[in-house]
CSV table of C-alpha atoms and ligand atoms in Angstrom, one decimal:
chain,number,residue,atom,x,y,z
M,19,MET,CA,149.0,161.6,111.5
M,20,SER,CA,149.6,160.1,108.1
M,21,THR,CA,149.3,156.3,107.8
M,22,ASP,CA,153.2,156.1,107.4
M,23,GLU,CA,153.5,157.6,111.0
M,24,LEU,CA,151.4,155.1,112.7
M,25,ARG,CA,153.4,152.9,115.3
M,26,HIS,CA,153.9,149.1,114.5
M,27,ASN,CA,156.6,148.3,117.2
M,28,TRP,CA,154.4,148.2,120.4
M,29,ASP,CA,155.6,146.0,123.2
M,30,ILE,CA,153.4,144.4,125.8
M,31,SER,CA,154.9,146.6,128.9
M,32,GLU,CA,153.8,149.8,127.0
M,33,VAL,CA,150.3,148.3,126.5
M,34,GLN,CA,150.1,147.2,130.0
M,35,ALA,CA,151.0,150.8,131.0
M,36,LEU,CA,148.0,152.2,128.8
M,37,PHE,CA,145.7,149.9,130.7
M,38,ASP,CA,147.2,150.8,134.0
M,39,GLN,CA,146.3,154.4,133.9
M,40,PRO,CA,143.5,156.0,135.8
M,41,PHE,CA,140.4,155.4,133.9
M,42,ASN,CA,139.8,159.0,133.3
M,43,ASP,CA,143.3,159.7,132.0
M,44,LEU,CA,142.8,156.7,129.6
M,45,LEU,CA,139.4,157.8,128.2
M,46,PHE,CA,140.5,161.3,127.9
M,47,GLN,CA,143.6,160.2,125.8
M,48,ALA,CA,141.5,157.9,123.6
M,49,GLN,CA,138.9,160.3,123.1
M,50,SER,CA,141.6,163.1,122.1
M,51,ILE,CA,143.1,160.6,119.5
M,52,HIS,CA,139.7,159.8,118.3
M,53,ARG,CA,138.8,163.4,117.8
M,54,ALA,CA,142.1,164.0,115.8
M,55,HIS,CA,140.9,161.4,113.2
M,56,PHE,CA,137.2,161.0,113.2
M,57,ASP,CA,134.1,163.1,113.8
M,58,ALA,CA,133.5,162.2,117.5
M,59,ASN,CA,129.7,161.9,116.9
M,60,SER,CA,129.4,159.8,113.9
M,61,ILE,CA,129.6,155.9,113.4
M,62,GLN,CA,129.5,153.4,110.6
M,63,ILE,CA,127.1,150.8,110.4
M,64,SER,CA,127.3,147.2,109.0
M,65,THR,CA,125.0,144.5,108.7
M,66,LEU,CA,125.6,140.8,108.9
M,67,LEU,CA,124.2,137.9,107.1
M,68,SER,CA,125.0,133.9,107.7
M,69,ILE,CA,125.3,132.8,104.0
M,70,LYS,CA,126.1,129.1,105.2
M,71,THR,CA,125.3,128.0,108.7
M,72,GLY,CA,126.8,125.3,110.9
M,73,ARG,CA,128.7,121.9,110.6
M,74,CYS,CA,132.0,123.8,110.3
M,75,SER,CA,134.9,121.2,110.8
M,76,GLU,CA,136.8,123.7,113.0
M,77,ASP,CA,136.6,123.6,117.0
M,78,CYS,CA,136.5,127.3,117.9
M,79,GLY,CA,135.4,127.1,121.5
M,80,TYR,CA,132.9,129.9,121.3
M,81,CYS,CA,131.3,129.1,118.2
M,82,SER,CA,127.7,127.9,117.9
M,83,GLN,CA,128.4,126.6,114.4
M,84,SER,CA,131.3,124.1,115.1
M,85,ALA,CA,130.4,120.5,114.2
M,86,HIS,CA,132.6,119.5,117.3
M,87,HIS,CA,130.0,121.1,119.7
M,88,ASN,CA,126.4,120.2,120.5
M,89,THR,CA,124.4,123.4,120.0
M,90,ASP,CA,120.7,123.9,119.2
M,91,LEU,CA,121.5,125.2,115.6
M,92,GLU,CA,119.6,125.4,112.6
M,93,VAL,CA,122.1,124.1,109.9
M,94,GLU,CA,121.8,125.9,106.4
M,95,ALA,CA,123.4,125.1,103.3
M,96,LEU,CA,125.0,128.1,101.0
M,97,LEU,CA,122.0,130.7,100.4
M,98,PRO,CA,120.8,131.2,96.9
M,99,LEU,CA,121.8,134.5,95.4
M,100,ASP,CA,118.4,135.9,95.4
M,101,GLU,CA,117.9,135.7,99.0
M,102,VAL,CA,121.3,137.2,99.7
M,103,VAL,CA,120.2,140.3,97.4
M,104,LYS,CA,116.8,140.6,99.2
M,105,ALA,CA,118.5,140.7,102.5
M,106,ALA,CA,121.2,143.2,101.1
M,107,LYS,CA,118.4,145.6,99.8
M,108,LYS,CA,116.7,145.5,103.2
M,109,ALA,CA,119.8,146.4,105.1
M,110,LYS,CA,120.5,149.1,102.7
M,111,ALA,CA,117.0,150.6,103.4
M,112,GLU,CA,117.6,150.4,107.0
M,113,GLY,CA,120.8,152.3,106.7
M,114,ALA,CA,123.6,149.9,106.5
M,115,ASP,CA,126.4,151.0,104.2
M,116,ARG,CA,128.4,147.7,104.3
M,117,PHE,CA,126.8,144.3,103.8
M,118,CYS,CA,129.0,141.5,105.8
M,119,MET,CA,128.5,137.8,104.7
M,120,GLY,CA,129.7,135.0,106.9
M,121,ALA,CA,130.1,131.5,106.1
M,122,ALA,CA,130.9,128.5,108.6
M,123,TRP,CA,133.7,127.2,106.6
M,124,SER,CA,137.4,126.5,107.5
M,125,ARG,CA,138.2,127.5,104.0
M,126,PRO,CA,135.9,127.9,100.9
M,127,ASN,CA,135.5,124.9,98.8
M,128,LYS,CA,135.9,125.0,94.9
M,129,ARG,CA,132.2,124.2,94.4
M,130,ASP,CA,130.7,127.2,96.5
M,131,PHE,CA,133.2,129.7,95.9
M,132,PRO,CA,131.9,130.9,92.6
M,133,GLN,CA,128.8,131.6,94.1
M,134,VAL,CA,130.2,133.9,96.8
M,135,LEU,CA,132.0,135.7,94.1
M,136,ALA,CA,128.5,136.5,92.5
M,137,MET,CA,127.2,137.6,95.9
M,138,ILE,CA,130.2,140.0,96.2
M,139,LYS,CA,129.5,141.3,92.6
M,140,ALA,CA,125.7,141.6,93.4
M,141,ILE,CA,126.3,143.7,96.7
M,142,LYS,CA,128.7,146.0,94.7
M,143,SER,CA,125.9,146.6,92.1
M,144,LEU,CA,123.7,147.8,95.0
M,145,ASP,CA,126.2,150.3,95.8
M,146,MET,CA,127.0,149.0,99.2
M,147,GLU,CA,130.4,148.1,100.6
M,148,SER,CA,130.9,144.3,100.7
M,149,CYS,CA,132.7,142.1,103.2
M,150,VAL,CA,132.8,138.4,103.6
M,151,THR,CA,134.3,136.2,106.2
M,152,LEU,CA,135.0,132.7,104.8
M,153,GLY,CA,137.9,131.1,106.9
M,154,MET,CA,141.3,130.6,105.8
M,155,LEU,CA,142.2,131.6,102.1
M,156,ASP,CA,145.0,130.8,99.8
M,157,LYS,CA,146.5,133.4,97.4
M,158,GLU,CA,144.4,132.2,94.4
M,159,GLN,CA,141.2,132.6,96.3
M,160,VAL,CA,142.3,136.0,97.5
M,161,ALA,CA,143.0,137.3,93.8
M,162,GLN,CA,139.6,136.0,92.7
M,163,LEU,CA,137.9,137.9,95.8
M,164,LYS,CA,139.9,141.0,94.6
M,165,GLU,CA,138.8,140.5,91.1
M,166,ALA,CA,135.0,140.5,92.0
M,167,GLY,CA,135.5,143.8,93.8
M,168,LEU,CA,135.7,142.7,97.4
M,169,ASP,CA,136.0,145.8,99.8
M,170,TYR,CA,136.8,144.0,103.2
M,171,TYR,CA,137.8,140.8,104.5
M,172,ASN,CA,137.0,139.7,107.9
M,173,HIS,CA,139.3,137.2,109.6
M,174,ASN,CA,139.8,137.6,113.5
M,175,LEU,CA,143.0,136.8,115.5
M,176,ASP,CA,140.4,136.2,118.0
M,177,THR,CA,142.7,136.3,121.1
M,178,SER,CA,146.3,136.3,122.2
M,179,PRO,CA,148.8,133.8,120.8
M,180,GLU,CA,149.4,132.6,124.4
M,181,PHE,CA,145.6,132.0,125.0
M,182,TYR,CA,144.7,130.8,121.6
M,183,GLY,CA,145.4,127.0,122.4
M,184,ASN,CA,142.7,127.1,125.1
M,185,VAL,CA,140.2,128.1,122.5
M,186,ILE,CA,140.9,126.4,119.2
M,187,SER,CA,142.9,123.3,118.5
M,188,THR,CA,142.2,122.6,114.8
M,189,ARG,CA,144.0,125.7,113.0
M,190,THR,CA,147.0,127.6,114.5
M,191,PHE,CA,147.4,131.3,115.2
M,192,GLN,CA,150.1,131.5,112.3
M,193,ASP,CA,147.5,130.1,109.9
M,194,ARG,CA,145.4,133.3,110.6
M,195,LEU,CA,148.3,135.5,110.2
M,196,ASP,CA,149.1,133.9,106.9
M,197,THR,CA,145.4,134.5,105.6
M,198,LEU,CA,145.6,138.1,106.8
M,199,ASN,CA,148.9,138.6,105.0
M,200,HIS,CA,147.4,137.3,101.7
M,201,VAL,CA,144.6,139.7,102.1
M,202,GLN,CA,146.6,142.6,102.9
M,203,GLN,CA,149.1,142.0,99.8
M,204,ALA,CA,146.3,141.9,97.4
M,205,GLY,CA,145.2,145.3,98.5
M,206,ILE,CA,141.8,144.1,100.0
M,207,ASN,CA,140.9,146.0,103.2
M,208,VAL,CA,141.5,143.8,106.4
M,209,CYS,CA,138.7,143.8,109.2
M,210,SER,CA,140.3,141.8,112.0
M,211,GLY,CA,139.9,141.9,115.8
M,212,GLY,CA,139.0,139.5,118.6
M,213,ILE,CA,136.7,138.2,121.3
M,214,LEU,CA,136.9,139.4,124.9
M,215,GLY,CA,135.2,137.3,127.7
M,216,MET,CA,136.5,134.1,127.1
M,217,GLY,CA,138.4,133.6,130.3
M,218,GLU,CA,141.5,135.4,128.9
M,219,GLU,CA,143.4,137.6,131.3
M,220,ARG,CA,144.5,141.4,130.8
M,221,LYS,CA,148.0,140.3,129.6
M,222,ASP,CA,146.2,138.4,126.8
M,223,ARG,CA,144.1,141.4,125.9
M,224,CYS,CA,147.3,143.5,125.7
M,225,SER,CA,149.1,140.6,123.6
M,226,LEU,CA,146.2,140.5,121.0
M,227,LEU,CA,146.2,144.2,120.5
M,228,VAL,CA,150.0,144.0,119.9
M,229,GLN,CA,149.5,141.4,117.3
M,230,LEU,CA,146.8,143.6,115.5
M,231,ALA,CA,148.9,146.9,115.9
M,232,ASN,CA,152.1,145.5,114.7
M,233,MET,CA,150.9,144.2,111.5
M,234,LYS,CA,152.5,145.9,108.4
M,235,GLN,CA,149.4,147.8,108.4
M,236,HIS,CA,146.9,148.1,111.0
M,237,PRO,CA,143.7,146.5,110.2
M,238,ASP,CA,141.2,148.9,108.5
M,239,SER,CA,138.5,147.7,110.9
M,240,VAL,CA,139.0,146.2,114.2
M,241,PRO,CA,135.9,144.3,115.6
M,242,ILE,CA,135.8,143.8,119.3
M,243,ASN,CA,133.4,141.1,120.2
M,244,MET,CA,132.1,140.4,123.7
M,245,LEU,CA,131.8,136.6,123.9
M,246,VAL,CA,128.2,135.8,123.2
M,247,GLN,CA,127.9,132.6,125.5
M,248,VAL,CA,126.2,129.8,123.5
M,249,GLU,CA,124.7,126.7,125.5
M,250,GLY,CA,126.7,123.6,124.2
M,251,THR,CA,129.9,125.5,123.4
M,252,PRO,CA,132.9,124.7,125.7
M,253,LEU,CA,133.1,128.4,126.6
M,254,PHE,CA,129.6,128.4,127.8
M,255,GLY,CA,129.8,129.6,131.4
M,256,ALA,CA,133.2,131.3,131.0
M,257,ASP,CA,133.9,134.2,133.4
M,258,GLU,CA,132.2,137.4,132.0
M,259,ILE,CA,134.7,140.2,131.3
M,260,GLU,CA,134.0,143.4,133.6
M,261,PRO,CA,132.4,146.2,131.7
M,262,LEU,CA,134.9,148.7,132.6
M,263,GLU,CA,137.6,146.3,131.5
M,264,PHE,CA,136.0,146.0,128.1
M,265,ILE,CA,135.8,149.8,127.8
M,266,ARG,CA,139.5,150.0,128.8
M,267,THR,CA,140.3,147.5,125.9
M,268,VAL,CA,138.3,149.5,123.4
M,269,ALA,CA,140.1,152.7,124.6
M,270,VAL,CA,143.7,151.2,124.3
M,271,ALA,CA,142.7,149.8,120.8
M,272,ARG,CA,141.7,153.3,119.8
M,273,ILE,CA,145.3,154.7,121.0
M,274,MET,CA,147.3,152.1,119.3
M,275,MET,CA,145.3,152.2,115.9
M,276,PRO,CA,144.3,155.7,115.8
M,277,CYS,CA,143.1,155.5,112.0
M,278,SER,CA,141.0,152.2,112.2
M,279,VAL,CA,137.3,152.0,112.7
M,280,VAL,CA,136.9,150.0,115.9
M,281,ARG,CA,133.7,148.3,115.8
M,282,LEU,CA,131.7,147.5,119.0
M,283,SER,CA,130.6,143.9,117.7
M,284,ALA,CA,128.8,141.0,119.0
M,285,GLY,CA,127.7,141.2,122.6
M,286,ARG,CA,125.9,144.7,122.3
M,287,GLU,CA,122.6,143.4,123.3
M,288,GLU,CA,124.0,142.2,126.8
M,289,MET,CA,125.5,145.8,127.2
M,290,SER,CA,123.6,148.6,128.9
M,291,ASP,CA,123.1,151.9,127.0
M,292,GLU,CA,125.6,153.4,129.6
M,293,MET,CA,128.3,150.8,128.7
M,294,GLN,CA,127.7,151.3,124.9
M,295,ALA,CA,128.0,154.9,125.3
M,296,MET,CA,131.3,154.7,127.2
M,297,CYS,CA,132.6,152.6,124.4
M,298,PHE,CA,131.8,155.2,121.8
M,299,PHE,CA,133.7,157.8,124.2
M,300,ALA,CA,136.3,155.3,124.4
M,301,GLY,CA,136.7,155.4,120.4
M,302,ALA,CA,134.4,152.9,119.0
M,303,ASN,CA,132.9,154.1,116.0
M,304,SER,CA,131.1,151.3,114.2
M,305,VAL,CA,128.4,148.7,115.0
M,306,PHE,CA,126.8,145.8,113.6
M,307,TYR,CA,123.2,147.0,113.2
M,308,GLY,CA,120.1,144.7,112.8
M,309,GLU,CA,118.5,142.3,115.0
M,310,ARG,CA,120.4,139.1,113.9
M,311,LEU,CA,124.2,138.7,114.0
M,312,LEU,CA,125.1,135.3,112.5
M,313,THR,CA,123.2,132.8,114.5
M,314,THR,CA,122.5,134.9,117.6
M,315,GLU,CA,120.2,137.9,118.3
M,316,GLY,CA,121.8,141.2,117.7
M,317,ALA,CA,120.8,144.5,119.5
M,318,SER,CA,117.2,145.7,118.7
M,319,ALA,CA,116.9,148.1,115.8
M,320,GLN,CA,114.5,150.2,117.8
M,321,ALA,CA,116.6,150.4,120.9
M,322,ASP,CA,119.7,151.3,118.7
M,323,GLN,CA,117.8,154.1,117.0
M,324,LYS,CA,116.8,155.4,120.4
M,325,LEU,CA,120.3,155.1,121.6
M,326,PHE,CA,121.8,156.9,118.8
M,327,ALA,CA,119.3,159.8,118.9
M,328,ASN,CA,119.9,159.8,122.7
M,329,LEU,CA,123.7,160.4,122.2
M,330,GLY,CA,123.4,162.7,119.2
M,331,ILE,CA,125.4,160.1,117.1
M,332,SER,CA,124.7,160.1,113.3
M,333,THR,CA,125.5,157.0,111.0
M,334,SER,CA,127.6,158.7,108.5
M,335,LEU,CA,131.0,158.3,109.5
M,336,GLU,CA,133.5,161.2,108.8
M,337,LYS,CA,137.2,160.7,108.5
M,338,LYS,CA,139.8,163.3,108.8
M,339,SER,CA,143.1,162.7,107.3
M,340,GLY,CA,145.5,159.9,106.6
M,341,HIS,CA,143.2,156.9,107.4
M,342,ALA,CA,143.7,153.3,107.2
M,343,GLU,CA,140.6,152.7,105.8
M,344,LYS,CA,140.7,153.3,102.1
M,345,ALA,CA,137.0,152.6,100.9
M,346,SER,CA,134.8,155.5,101.0
M,347,VAL,CA,132.1,155.5,103.5
M,348,SER,CA,128.8,156.6,102.3
M,349,ARG,CA,126.5,159.0,104.1
M,350,THR,CA,123.6,157.2,105.2
M,351,GLU,CA,120.7,157.9,107.9
M,352,LEU,CA,119.0,155.1,109.7
M,353,SER,CA,115.5,154.8,108.2
M,354,ALA,CA,112.8,155.7,110.8
S,407,SAM,N1,134.2,130.7,109.7
S,407,SAM,C1,134.8,131.9,109.6
S,407,SAM,C2,136.0,132.0,110.5
S,407,SAM,O1,135.9,131.6,111.6
S,407,SAM,O2,136.9,132.9,110.2
S,407,SAM,C3,134.0,132.9,109.4
S,407,SAM,C4,132.8,132.9,110.5
S,407,SAM,S1,133.3,133.1,112.3
S,407,SAM,C5,131.6,133.0,112.9
S,407,SAM,C6,133.7,134.9,112.4
S,407,SAM,C7,134.0,135.3,113.8
S,407,SAM,O3,132.9,135.6,114.7
S,407,SAM,C8,135.0,134.6,114.5
S,407,SAM,O4,136.3,134.8,114.2
S,407,SAM,C9,134.7,135.3,116.0
S,407,SAM,O5,135.7,136.2,116.1
S,407,SAM,C10,133.4,135.7,115.8
S,407,SAM,N2,132.3,134.9,116.8
S,407,SAM,C11,132.1,133.8,116.6
S,407,SAM,N3,131.1,133.2,117.4
S,407,SAM,C12,131.1,134.3,118.4
S,407,SAM,C13,130.4,134.4,119.7
S,407,SAM,N4,129.7,133.3,120.2
S,407,SAM,N5,130.7,135.4,120.5
S,407,SAM,C14,131.4,136.4,119.8
S,407,SAM,N6,132.1,136.5,118.9
S,407,SAM,C15,131.9,135.1,117.9
S,408,DTB,C1,132.9,139.5,114.1
S,408,DTB,O1,134.1,140.2,114.5
S,408,DTB,N1,131.9,139.5,114.6
S,408,DTB,C2,131.0,139.1,113.7
S,408,DTB,C3,131.5,139.1,112.4
S,408,DTB,N2,132.8,139.2,112.7
S,408,DTB,C4,131.4,138.0,111.3
S,408,DTB,C5,130.2,137.6,114.1
S,408,DTB,C6,129.7,137.6,115.5
S,408,DTB,C7,129.1,136.3,115.7
S,408,DTB,C8,128.4,136.4,117.0
S,408,DTB,C9,127.8,135.0,117.2
S,408,DTB,C10,126.8,134.5,116.3
S,408,DTB,O2,125.7,135.2,116.0
S,408,DTB,O3,126.9,133.5,115.8
S,409,SF4,FE1,134.0,127.5,111.9
S,409,SF4,FE2,134.3,130.1,111.9
S,409,SF4,FE3,132.9,129.0,113.9
S,409,SF4,FE4,135.4,128.6,113.9
S,409,SF4,S1,134.4,130.6,114.1
S,409,SF4,S2,133.7,127.1,114.1
S,409,SF4,S3,136.0,128.4,111.6
S,409,SF4,S4,132.3,129.0,111.7
């Protein structure tokens, strides 16, 4: 399948029908599609760093970093360049091929933006892929990111347009689509996905996947986060998603966006090895690796190494033909 043959016209009832299949049929279909496009036994690994932490003006109900919530968070101004470079070198030595930097901004400001451009250039000079998530962007900022050599921009739709208002009131779903459009038009790879376990229903998960898959181009990476419940946020105490429903959602994402890299993102530290193994079988082929996500703990590196070895998974992602991801993925092995 070339990228021209990918579908962008899904409707909710078709997606609902994918979810409604018997579990084994759904997983078999997802695994077959996965194998047609990727080596089934390899995953890509990215490492995260929070480059500016807390005091964000947005009110995202899941987020530890919103100034609207009372969380026990250590606020930090934009990190100096040398600290970022040090963290990226460490991540590279540990086997990550992409370094993702997140900032608690609604949108980047004029004062700090040049410093972020310098960080992107520094990551490139380490021969790593760069990814940033900085909130909403205008066309001018996108052009500057492209010029600096940015590989990926992460901006999540988070949830369905219908459920969105239950989670965030300070920016709209359309604001997110606009930023993604600017990024895609500039030729920067898009990383966009969502969060499960915020109290949404299956129809919302279907609708989120329709929004992602019906974009002009499928996102190159699709992070699927399981809510990390943070005390003091409005979503602390939300009904947790059933593990089988989470796995189903990964499988449906794989079927709808066959050439995209689907990332098993936040929440892995709460998942059993068996659940993660089922997610890889369902078509997830990337993880955030490293003991810290942005402000919360990630899965332990030692546990990950053991799990990947146990499953016979290598960390050098092989793609077959016609993939949405344009940047090359380097071959790396986790250091012991
Ligand atoms: N401020 C920027 C923005 O929101 O676009 C970038 C950073 S923000 C922390 C990046 C993404 O992390 C969010 O869109 C959300 O999908 C995810 N995220 C944040 N907190 C989370 C949590 N507690 N559990 C799961 N995912 C979370
Ligand atoms: C994404 O989809 N998940 C990452 C990344 N993109 C930036 C963030 C997860 C954050 C989890 C909660 C925290 O550590 O603050
Ligand atoms: Fe701010 Fe991003 Fe957190 Fe929303 S998710 S409160 S925009 S840091």
